[in-house]
Coordinates of C-alpha atoms in Angstrom, one line a residue:
Chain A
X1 CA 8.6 16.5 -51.1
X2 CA 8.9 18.7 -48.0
X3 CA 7.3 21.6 -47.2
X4 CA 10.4 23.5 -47.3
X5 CA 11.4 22.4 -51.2
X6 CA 7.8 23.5 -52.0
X7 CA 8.6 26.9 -50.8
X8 CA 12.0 26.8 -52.4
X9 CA 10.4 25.9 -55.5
X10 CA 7.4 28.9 -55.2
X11 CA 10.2 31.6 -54.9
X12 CA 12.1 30.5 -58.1
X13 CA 9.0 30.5 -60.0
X14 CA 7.8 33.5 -58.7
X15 CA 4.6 31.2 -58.3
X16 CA 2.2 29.3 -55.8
X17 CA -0.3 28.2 -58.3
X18 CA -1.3 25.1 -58.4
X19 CA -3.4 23.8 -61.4
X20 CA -6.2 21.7 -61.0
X21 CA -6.7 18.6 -63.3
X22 CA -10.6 18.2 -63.2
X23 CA -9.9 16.2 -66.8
X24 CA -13.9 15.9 -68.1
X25 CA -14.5 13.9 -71.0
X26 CA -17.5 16.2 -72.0
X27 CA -15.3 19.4 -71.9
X28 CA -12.1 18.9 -73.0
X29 CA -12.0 19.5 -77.0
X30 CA -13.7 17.1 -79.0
X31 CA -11.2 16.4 -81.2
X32 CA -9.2 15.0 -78.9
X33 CA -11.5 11.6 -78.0
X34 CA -10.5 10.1 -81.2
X35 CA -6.9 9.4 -79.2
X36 CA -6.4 6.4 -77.1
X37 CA -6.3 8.2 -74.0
X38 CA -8.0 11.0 -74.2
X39 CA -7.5 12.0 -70.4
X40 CA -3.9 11.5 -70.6
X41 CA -3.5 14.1 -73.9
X42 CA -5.4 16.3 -72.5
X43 CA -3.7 16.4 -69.2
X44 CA -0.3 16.5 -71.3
X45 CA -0.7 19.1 -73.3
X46 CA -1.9 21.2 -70.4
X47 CA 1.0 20.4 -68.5
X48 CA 3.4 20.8 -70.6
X49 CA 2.0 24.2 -71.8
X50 CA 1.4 25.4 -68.1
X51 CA 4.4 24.0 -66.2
X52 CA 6.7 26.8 -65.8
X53 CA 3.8 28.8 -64.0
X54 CA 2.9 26.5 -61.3
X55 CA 4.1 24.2 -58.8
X56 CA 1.5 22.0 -58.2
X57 CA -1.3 19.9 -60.3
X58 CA -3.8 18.3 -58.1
X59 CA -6.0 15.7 -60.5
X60 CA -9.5 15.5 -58.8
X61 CA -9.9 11.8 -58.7
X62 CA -13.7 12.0 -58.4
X63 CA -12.8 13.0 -62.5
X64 CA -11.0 9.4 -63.1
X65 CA -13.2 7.5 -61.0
X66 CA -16.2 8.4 -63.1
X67 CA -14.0 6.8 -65.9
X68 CA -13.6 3.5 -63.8
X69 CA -10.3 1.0 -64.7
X70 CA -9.9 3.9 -67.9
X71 CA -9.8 6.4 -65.7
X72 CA -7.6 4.8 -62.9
X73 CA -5.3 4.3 -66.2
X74 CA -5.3 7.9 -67.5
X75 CA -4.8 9.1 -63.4
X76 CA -1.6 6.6 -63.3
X77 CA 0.0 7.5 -66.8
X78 CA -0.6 11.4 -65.3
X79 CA 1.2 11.2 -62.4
X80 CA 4.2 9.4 -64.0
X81 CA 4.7 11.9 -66.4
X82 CA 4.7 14.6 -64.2
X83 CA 7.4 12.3 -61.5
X84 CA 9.2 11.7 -65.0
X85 CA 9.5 15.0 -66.9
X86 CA 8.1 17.2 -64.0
X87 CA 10.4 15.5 -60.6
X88 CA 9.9 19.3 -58.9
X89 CA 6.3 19.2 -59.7
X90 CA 4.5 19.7 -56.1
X91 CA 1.5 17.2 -56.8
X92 CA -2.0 16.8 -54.9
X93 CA -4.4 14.0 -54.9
X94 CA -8.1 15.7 -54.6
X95 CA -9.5 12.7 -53.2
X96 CA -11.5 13.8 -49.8
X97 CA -11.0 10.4 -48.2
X98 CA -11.2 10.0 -44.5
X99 CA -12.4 6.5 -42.5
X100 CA -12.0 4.4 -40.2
X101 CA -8.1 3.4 -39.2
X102 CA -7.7 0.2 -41.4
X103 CA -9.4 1.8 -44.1
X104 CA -7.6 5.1 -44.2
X105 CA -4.2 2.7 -44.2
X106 CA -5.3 1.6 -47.4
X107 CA -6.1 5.0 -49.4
X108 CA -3.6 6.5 -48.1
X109 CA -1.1 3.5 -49.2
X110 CA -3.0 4.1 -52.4
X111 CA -2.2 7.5 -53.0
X112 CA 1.3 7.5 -51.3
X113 CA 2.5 4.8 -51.9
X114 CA 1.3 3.1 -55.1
X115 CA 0.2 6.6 -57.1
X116 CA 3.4 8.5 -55.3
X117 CA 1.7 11.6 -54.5
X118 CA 3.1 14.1 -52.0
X119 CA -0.2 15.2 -50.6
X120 CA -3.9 13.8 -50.2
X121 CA -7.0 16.3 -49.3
X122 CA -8.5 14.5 -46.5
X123 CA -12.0 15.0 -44.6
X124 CA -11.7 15.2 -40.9
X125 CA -15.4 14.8 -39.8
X126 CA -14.6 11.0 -38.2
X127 CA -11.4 12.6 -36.6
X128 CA -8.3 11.9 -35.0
X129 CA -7.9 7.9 -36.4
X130 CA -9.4 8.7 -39.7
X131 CA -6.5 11.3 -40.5
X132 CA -3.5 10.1 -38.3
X133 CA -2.5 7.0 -40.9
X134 CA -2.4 9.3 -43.5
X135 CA 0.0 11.4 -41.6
X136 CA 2.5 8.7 -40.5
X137 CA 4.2 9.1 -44.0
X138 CA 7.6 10.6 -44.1
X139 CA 8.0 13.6 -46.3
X140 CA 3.8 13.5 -47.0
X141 CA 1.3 15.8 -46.8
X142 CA -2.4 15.4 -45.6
X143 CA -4.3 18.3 -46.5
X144 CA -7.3 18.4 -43.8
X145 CA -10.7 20.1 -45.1
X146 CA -11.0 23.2 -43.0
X147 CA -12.9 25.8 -44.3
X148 CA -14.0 25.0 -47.9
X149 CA -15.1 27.0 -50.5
X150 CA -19.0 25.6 -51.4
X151 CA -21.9 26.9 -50.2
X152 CA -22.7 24.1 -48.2
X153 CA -19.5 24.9 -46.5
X154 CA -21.7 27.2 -43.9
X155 CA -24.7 24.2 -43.2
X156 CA -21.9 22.9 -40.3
X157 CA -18.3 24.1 -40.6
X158 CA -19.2 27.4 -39.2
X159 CA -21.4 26.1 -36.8
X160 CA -20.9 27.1 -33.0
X161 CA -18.8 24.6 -30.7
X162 CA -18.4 26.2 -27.0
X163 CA -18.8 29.7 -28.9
X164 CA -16.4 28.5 -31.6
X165 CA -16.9 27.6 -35.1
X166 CA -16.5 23.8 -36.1
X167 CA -14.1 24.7 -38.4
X168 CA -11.1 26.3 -36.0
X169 CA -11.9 23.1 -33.5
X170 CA -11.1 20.9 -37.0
X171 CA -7.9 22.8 -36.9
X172 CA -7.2 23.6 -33.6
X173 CA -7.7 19.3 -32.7
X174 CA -5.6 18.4 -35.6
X175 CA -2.8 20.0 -34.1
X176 CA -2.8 17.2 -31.0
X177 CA -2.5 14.7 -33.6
X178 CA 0.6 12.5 -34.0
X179 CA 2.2 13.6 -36.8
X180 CA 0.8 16.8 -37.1
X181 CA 3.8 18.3 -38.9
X182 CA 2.5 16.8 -42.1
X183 CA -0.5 19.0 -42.1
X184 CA -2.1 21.3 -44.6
X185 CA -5.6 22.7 -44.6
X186 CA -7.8 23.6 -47.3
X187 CA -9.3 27.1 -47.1
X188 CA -11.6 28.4 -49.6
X189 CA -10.8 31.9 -51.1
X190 CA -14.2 32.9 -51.1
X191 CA -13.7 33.2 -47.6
X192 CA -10.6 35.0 -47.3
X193 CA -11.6 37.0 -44.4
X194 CA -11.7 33.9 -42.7
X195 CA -7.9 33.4 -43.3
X196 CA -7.3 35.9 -40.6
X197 CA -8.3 34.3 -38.1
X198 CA -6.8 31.2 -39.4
X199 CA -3.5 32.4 -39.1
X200 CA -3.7 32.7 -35.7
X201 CA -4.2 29.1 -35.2
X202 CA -1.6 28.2 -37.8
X203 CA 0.6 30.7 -38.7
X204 CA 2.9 28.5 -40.6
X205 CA 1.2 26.0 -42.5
X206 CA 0.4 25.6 -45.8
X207 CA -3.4 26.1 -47.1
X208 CA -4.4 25.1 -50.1
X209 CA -7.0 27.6 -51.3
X210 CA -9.7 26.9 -54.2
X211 CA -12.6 29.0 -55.2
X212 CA -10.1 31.9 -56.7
X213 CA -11.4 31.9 -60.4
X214 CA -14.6 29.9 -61.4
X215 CA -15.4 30.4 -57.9
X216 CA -14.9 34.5 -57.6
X217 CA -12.5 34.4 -54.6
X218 CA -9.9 36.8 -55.4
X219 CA -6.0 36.3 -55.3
X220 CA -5.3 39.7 -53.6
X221 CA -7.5 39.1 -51.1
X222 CA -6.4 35.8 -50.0
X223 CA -2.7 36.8 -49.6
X224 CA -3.3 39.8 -48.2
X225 CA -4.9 37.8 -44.9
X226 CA -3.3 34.6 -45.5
X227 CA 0.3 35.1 -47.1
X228 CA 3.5 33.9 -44.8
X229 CA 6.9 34.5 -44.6
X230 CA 7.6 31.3 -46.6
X231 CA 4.2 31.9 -48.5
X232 CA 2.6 29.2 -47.0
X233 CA -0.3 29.5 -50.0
X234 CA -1.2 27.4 -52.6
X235 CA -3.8 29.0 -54.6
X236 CA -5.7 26.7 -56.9
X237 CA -7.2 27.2 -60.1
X238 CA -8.9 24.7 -62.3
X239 CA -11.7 25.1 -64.8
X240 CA -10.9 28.5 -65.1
X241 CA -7.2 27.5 -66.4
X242 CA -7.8 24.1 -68.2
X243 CA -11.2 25.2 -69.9
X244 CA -10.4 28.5 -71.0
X245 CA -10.6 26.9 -74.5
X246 CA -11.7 23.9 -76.1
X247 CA -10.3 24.9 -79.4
X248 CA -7.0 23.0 -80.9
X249 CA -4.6 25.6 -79.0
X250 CA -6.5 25.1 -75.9
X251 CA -2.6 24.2 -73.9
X252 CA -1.3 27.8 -75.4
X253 CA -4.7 28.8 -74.0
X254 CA -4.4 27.2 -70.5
X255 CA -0.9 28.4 -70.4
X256 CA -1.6 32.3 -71.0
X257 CA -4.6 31.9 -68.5
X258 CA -1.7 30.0 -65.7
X259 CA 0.9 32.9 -66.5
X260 CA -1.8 35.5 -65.9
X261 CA -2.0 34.6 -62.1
X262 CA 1.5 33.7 -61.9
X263 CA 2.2 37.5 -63.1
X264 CA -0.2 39.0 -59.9
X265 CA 1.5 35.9 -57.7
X266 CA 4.9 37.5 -58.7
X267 CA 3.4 40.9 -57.5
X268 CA 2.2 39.5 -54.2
X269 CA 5.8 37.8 -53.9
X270 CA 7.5 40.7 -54.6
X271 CA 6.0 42.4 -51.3
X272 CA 7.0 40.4 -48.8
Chain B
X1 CA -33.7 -0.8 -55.4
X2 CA -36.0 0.9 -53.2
X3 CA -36.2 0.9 -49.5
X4 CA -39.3 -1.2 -49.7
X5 CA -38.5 -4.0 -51.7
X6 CA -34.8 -3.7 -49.4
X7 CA -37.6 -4.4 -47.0
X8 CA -39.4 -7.2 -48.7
X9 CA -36.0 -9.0 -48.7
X10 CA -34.9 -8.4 -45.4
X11 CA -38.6 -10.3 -43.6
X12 CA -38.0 -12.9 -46.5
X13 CA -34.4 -13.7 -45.8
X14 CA -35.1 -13.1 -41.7
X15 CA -31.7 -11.2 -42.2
X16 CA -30.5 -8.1 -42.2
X17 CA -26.8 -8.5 -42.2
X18 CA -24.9 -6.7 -44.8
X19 CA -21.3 -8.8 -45.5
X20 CA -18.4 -5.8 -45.7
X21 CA -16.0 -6.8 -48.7
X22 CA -12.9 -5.5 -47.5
X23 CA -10.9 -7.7 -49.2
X24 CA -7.2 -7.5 -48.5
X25 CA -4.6 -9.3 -50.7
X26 CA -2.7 -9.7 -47.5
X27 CA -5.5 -11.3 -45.5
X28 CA -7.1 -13.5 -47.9
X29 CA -5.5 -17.3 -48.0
X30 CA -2.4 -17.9 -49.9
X31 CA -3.7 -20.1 -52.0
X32 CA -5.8 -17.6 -53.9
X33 CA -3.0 -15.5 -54.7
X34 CA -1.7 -18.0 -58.0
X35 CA -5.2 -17.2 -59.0
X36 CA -5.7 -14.1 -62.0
X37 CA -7.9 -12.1 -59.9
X38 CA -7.4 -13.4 -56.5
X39 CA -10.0 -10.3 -54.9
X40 CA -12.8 -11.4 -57.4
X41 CA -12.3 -15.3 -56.5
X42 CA -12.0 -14.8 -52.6
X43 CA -15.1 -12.3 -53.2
X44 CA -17.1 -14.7 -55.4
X45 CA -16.3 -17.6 -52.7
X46 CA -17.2 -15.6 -50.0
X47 CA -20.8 -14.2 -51.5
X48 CA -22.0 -17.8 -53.1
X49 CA -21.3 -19.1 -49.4
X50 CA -23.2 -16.4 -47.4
X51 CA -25.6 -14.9 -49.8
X52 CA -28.2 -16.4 -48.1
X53 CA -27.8 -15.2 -44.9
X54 CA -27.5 -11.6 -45.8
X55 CA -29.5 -9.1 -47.7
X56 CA -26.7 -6.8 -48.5
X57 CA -23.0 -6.5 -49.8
X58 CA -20.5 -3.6 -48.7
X59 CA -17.6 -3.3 -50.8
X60 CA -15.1 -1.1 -48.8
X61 CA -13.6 1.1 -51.4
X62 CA -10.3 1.7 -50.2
X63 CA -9.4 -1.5 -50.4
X64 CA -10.0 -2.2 -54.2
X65 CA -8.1 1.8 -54.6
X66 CA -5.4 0.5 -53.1
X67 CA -4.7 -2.0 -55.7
X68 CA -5.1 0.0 -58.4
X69 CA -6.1 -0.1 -62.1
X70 CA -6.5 -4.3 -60.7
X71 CA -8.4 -2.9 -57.7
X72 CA -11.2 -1.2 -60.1
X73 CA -10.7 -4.0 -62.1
X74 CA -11.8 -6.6 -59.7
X75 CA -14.6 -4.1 -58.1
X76 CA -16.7 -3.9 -61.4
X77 CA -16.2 -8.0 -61.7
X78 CA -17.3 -8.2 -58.4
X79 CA -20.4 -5.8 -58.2
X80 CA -21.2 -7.1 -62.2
X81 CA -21.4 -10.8 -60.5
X82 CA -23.9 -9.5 -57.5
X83 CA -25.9 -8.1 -60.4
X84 CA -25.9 -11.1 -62.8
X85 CA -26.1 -13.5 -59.9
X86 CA -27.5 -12.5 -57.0
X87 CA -29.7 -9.2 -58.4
X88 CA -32.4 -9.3 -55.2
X89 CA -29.1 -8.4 -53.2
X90 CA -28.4 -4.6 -52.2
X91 CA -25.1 -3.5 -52.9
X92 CA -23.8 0.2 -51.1
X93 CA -20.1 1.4 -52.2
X94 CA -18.4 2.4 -49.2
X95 CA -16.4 5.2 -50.4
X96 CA -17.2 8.4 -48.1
X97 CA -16.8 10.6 -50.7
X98 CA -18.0 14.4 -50.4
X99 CA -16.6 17.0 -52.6
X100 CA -18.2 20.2 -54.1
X101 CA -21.5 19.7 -56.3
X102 CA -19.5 19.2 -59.8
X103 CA -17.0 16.6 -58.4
X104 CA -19.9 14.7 -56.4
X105 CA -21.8 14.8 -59.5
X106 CA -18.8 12.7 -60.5
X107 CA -18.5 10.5 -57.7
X108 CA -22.4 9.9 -57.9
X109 CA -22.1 9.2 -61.5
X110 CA -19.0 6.6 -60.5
X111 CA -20.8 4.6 -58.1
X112 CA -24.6 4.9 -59.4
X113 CA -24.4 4.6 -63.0
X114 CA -21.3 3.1 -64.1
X115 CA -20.8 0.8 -61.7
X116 CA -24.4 0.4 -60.6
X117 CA -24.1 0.0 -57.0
X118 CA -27.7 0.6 -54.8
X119 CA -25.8 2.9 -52.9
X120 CA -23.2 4.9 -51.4
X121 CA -21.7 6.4 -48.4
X122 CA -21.0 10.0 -48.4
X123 CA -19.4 12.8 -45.6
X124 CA -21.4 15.5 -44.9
X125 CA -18.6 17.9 -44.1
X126 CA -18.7 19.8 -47.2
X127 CA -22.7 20.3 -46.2
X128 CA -25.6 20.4 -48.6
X129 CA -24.5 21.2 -52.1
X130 CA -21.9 18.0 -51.6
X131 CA -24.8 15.9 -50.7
X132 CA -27.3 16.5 -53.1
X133 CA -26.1 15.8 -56.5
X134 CA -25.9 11.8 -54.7
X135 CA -29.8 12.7 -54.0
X136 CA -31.0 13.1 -57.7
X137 CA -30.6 9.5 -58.8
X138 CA -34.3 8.0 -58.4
X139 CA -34.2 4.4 -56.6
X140 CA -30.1 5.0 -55.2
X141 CA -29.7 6.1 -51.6
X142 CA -26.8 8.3 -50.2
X143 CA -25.8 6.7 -46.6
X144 CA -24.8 9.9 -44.9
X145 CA -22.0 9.6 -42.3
X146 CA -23.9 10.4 -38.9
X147 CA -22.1 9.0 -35.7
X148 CA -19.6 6.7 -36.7
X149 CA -18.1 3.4 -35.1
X150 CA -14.4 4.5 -34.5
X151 CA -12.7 6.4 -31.1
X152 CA -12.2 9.5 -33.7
X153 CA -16.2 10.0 -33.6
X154 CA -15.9 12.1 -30.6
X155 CA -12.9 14.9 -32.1
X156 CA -16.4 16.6 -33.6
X157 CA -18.9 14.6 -34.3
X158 CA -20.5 14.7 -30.3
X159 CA -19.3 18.6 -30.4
X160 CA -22.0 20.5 -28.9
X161 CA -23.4 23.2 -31.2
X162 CA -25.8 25.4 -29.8
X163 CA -27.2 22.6 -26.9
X164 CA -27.1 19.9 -29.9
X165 CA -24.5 17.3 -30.8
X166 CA -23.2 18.1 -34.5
X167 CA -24.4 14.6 -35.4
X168 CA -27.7 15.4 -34.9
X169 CA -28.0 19.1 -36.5
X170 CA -26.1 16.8 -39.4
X171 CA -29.1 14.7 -39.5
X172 CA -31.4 17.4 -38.7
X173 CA -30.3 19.3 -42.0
X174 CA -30.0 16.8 -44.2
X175 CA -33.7 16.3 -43.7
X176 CA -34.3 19.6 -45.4
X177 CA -31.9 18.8 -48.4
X178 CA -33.6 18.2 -52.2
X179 CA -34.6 14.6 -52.5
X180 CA -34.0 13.4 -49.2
X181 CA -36.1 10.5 -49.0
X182 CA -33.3 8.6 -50.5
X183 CA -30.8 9.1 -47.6
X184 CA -29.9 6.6 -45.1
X185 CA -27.7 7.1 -42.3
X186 CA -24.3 5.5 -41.1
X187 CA -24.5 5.4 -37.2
X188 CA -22.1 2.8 -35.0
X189 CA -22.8 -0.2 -32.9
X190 CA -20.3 0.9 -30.7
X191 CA -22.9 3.4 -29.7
X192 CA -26.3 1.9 -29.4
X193 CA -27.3 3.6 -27.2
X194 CA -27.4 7.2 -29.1
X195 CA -29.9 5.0 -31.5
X196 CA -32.5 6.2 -29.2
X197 CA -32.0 9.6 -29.8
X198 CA -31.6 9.3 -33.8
X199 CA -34.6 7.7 -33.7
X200 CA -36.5 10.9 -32.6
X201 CA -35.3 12.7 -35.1
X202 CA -35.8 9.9 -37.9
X203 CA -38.0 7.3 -37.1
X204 CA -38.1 5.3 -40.6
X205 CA -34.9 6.3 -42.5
X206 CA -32.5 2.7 -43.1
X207 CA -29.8 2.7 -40.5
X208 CA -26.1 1.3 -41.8
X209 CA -24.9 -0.2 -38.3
X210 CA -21.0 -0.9 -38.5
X211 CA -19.0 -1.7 -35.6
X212 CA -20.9 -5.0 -34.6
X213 CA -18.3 -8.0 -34.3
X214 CA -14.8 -6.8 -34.6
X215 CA -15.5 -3.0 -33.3
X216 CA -17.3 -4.5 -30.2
X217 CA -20.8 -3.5 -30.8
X218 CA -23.7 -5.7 -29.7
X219 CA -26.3 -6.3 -31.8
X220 CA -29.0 -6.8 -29.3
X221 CA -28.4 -3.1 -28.2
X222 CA -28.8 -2.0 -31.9
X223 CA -32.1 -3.8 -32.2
X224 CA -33.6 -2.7 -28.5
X225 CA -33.0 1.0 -29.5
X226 CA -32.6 1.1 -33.3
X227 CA -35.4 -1.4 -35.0
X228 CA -38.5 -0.1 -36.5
X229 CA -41.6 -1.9 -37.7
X230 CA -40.0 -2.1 -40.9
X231 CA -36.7 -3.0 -39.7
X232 CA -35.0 0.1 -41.2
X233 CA -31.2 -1.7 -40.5
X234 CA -28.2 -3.0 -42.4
X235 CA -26.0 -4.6 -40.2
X236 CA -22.8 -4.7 -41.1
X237 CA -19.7 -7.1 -40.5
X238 CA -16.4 -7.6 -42.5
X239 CA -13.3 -8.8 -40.8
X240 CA -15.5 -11.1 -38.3
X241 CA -16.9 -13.1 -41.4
X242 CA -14.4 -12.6 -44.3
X243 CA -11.5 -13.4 -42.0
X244 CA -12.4 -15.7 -40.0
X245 CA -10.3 -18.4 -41.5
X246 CA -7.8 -18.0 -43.9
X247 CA -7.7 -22.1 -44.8
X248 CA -9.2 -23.6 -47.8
X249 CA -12.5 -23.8 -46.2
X250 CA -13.0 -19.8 -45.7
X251 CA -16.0 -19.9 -47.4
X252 CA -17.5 -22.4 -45.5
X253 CA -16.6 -20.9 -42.2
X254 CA -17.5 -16.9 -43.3
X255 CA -20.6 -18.8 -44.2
X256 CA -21.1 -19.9 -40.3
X257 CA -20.5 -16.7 -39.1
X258 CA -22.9 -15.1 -41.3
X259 CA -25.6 -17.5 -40.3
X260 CA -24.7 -17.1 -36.6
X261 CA -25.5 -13.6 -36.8
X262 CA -28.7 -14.4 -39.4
X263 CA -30.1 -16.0 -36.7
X264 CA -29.5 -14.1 -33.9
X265 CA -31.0 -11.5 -36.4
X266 CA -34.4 -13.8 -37.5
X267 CA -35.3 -14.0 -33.0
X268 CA -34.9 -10.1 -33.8
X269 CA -37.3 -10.0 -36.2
X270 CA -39.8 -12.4 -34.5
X271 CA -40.0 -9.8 -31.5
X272 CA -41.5 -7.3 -33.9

């Protein structure tokens, strides 16, 4: 999907949530396990409940992996329901991968190619030939860390390179790269003041922002220093979304919870 | 297994070569490919001919992901055959993962318990609440990215922040982290001589060397600046042993190779 369908898509829907699919065995409700995929149902129900107020889902594969071949199975069975019954759905693979050239070739063939996803979060601390084979793919996004929402996030990415912080040289280099166009950065909300300052790096690409929610970033915030013409946001939200209830209606739940920050998304829409 | 009794192994086996798995359906011979799991048989060829020349086992994530629900499928065959076979081997997941402390807890959880591997290799981007839920598993070691083998190392990784290379605040830091007696450290051939340096800062911590072989680093050079009296390296080769011939002999010949390097490895060890 281009960038340019995903914004088509935000203004119809009024919308630039994406949900996050951080599918836990231990959390989602128990009566569900007795089903044969557990994972899958869970993912289902919540996506067919929360579909009309988001365009994204982004599964956080560390979530599957833990789940081994099982989980591999529930990620796959995801993904081609939403490219079956979903085929506007904007959809993100939270996989943090970066290595060397070879190796990236092969996750991003991986998610791309064999899972179809239209983005990959990507880690850019072994730079430029870690990232550039995931961003030879036509119509594919590669969604560099940049500033991310932990705590841990200030040990280096705001450390002091010439007199500027690791972080905007992550960005600022990634912009030499071939291919470049297929960029997105992740930004963490809880640092919207950041976003600022981010914009004047890239003023026109798409950030995909967690920590709004569980996290306590707020949405307001966020768009007011990081909203674009085109939007140029996609605001995450997961556990505050998918585990607002683990009782039978949990989907209804989830869906109320999605259609809550698509409501103040609208607002923010409405002001540009 | 602890870093001792990694130790133990390498003065016993006058090797410490580590054998990179990254086992590539298109690479591997032809004839393999009729087989049911063609990755577990060219694996299982490939370890019963050079497990005696090495202490250690890399299987290179990325490669196994890229094949899917088979990929994972063959992975846990392969790492559940190291275990039932070869069990005085040390096995470390090369999977650079890194993600906030939930979704390592995750990946840790992936790698450690379900698929019991020694070890793992993690990005330190995300900083120290990424890293540490990999540090609480007693007897496991997280092998942080430090300076890695490939051109992209020096987008960031030789940055200067305040006076010091990010590479070494990275490994400065992580020193302070929870449990950080169980971190090793990935740091290239290519680059030998930084290993002086890293040494200052970490005298005794188990060094994961890639880049010797294909990536042109010499592994005289690691030695001269990188050994301790306890070794404290895994030196690792893939393509140079697991493709050196793609005839019905491979085995045989990745078996060579790994003793070729073995015993360049065993006049190493004499000299200490």
């Amino acid at each position: 999907m281009t960038a340019q369908e995903l914004t088509e898509q935000i203004f119809k829907k009024k919308s630039f949530l994406c949900v996050g699919l951080d599918t836990d065995l231990d959390r989602i409700p128990t009566y569900l396990l007795s089903e044969k995929d557990p994972v899958f149902s869970f993912n289902k129900a919540i996506i067919d409940a929360t579909h009309e107020y988001c365009v994204a889902y982004k599964p956080n594969i560390a979530f599957y992996e833990a789940l081994g071949v099982d989980g591999w199975k529930s990620l796959k069975k995801t993904i081609d329901y939403l490219h079956s019954d979903y085929p506007e759905i904007y959809t993100i693979a939270d996989a943090k991968r970066g290595d060397i050239g070879n190796t990236s070739r092969m996750y991003a063939k991986a998610f791309f190619d064999d899972l179809g996803f239209d983005s990959v979060t990507v880690a850019p601390y072994m730079g430029k030939d870690s990232v550039e084979p995931f961003l030879e793919f036509n119509n594919k996004h590669t969604i560099l860390l940049a500033l991310t929402s932990n705590e841990g996030a200030f040990d280096f990415q705001t450390l002091k390179t010439n007199d500027e912080d690791l972080y905007k040289k992550v960005i600022k280099t990634s912009k030499e790269w071939n291919n470049s166009e297929n960029l997105m950065y992740v930004v963490g909300a809880t640092k919207a003041e950041y976003l600022a300052d981010i914009r004047k790096i890239i003023p026109e690409s798409f950030l995909l922002v967690p920590g709004v929610g569980a996290q306590g970033g707020s949405l307001e915030e966020v768009c007011k220093y990081g909203i674009t013409k085109n939007v140029g946001l996609l605001v995450n939200s997961s556990r505050k979304i998918i585990y607002a209830s683990d009782s039978s209606n949990f989907a209804e739940i989830a869906a109320a919870k999605a259609e809550a920050m698509q409501v103040q998304m609208a607002e923010e829409l409405e002001k540009l």
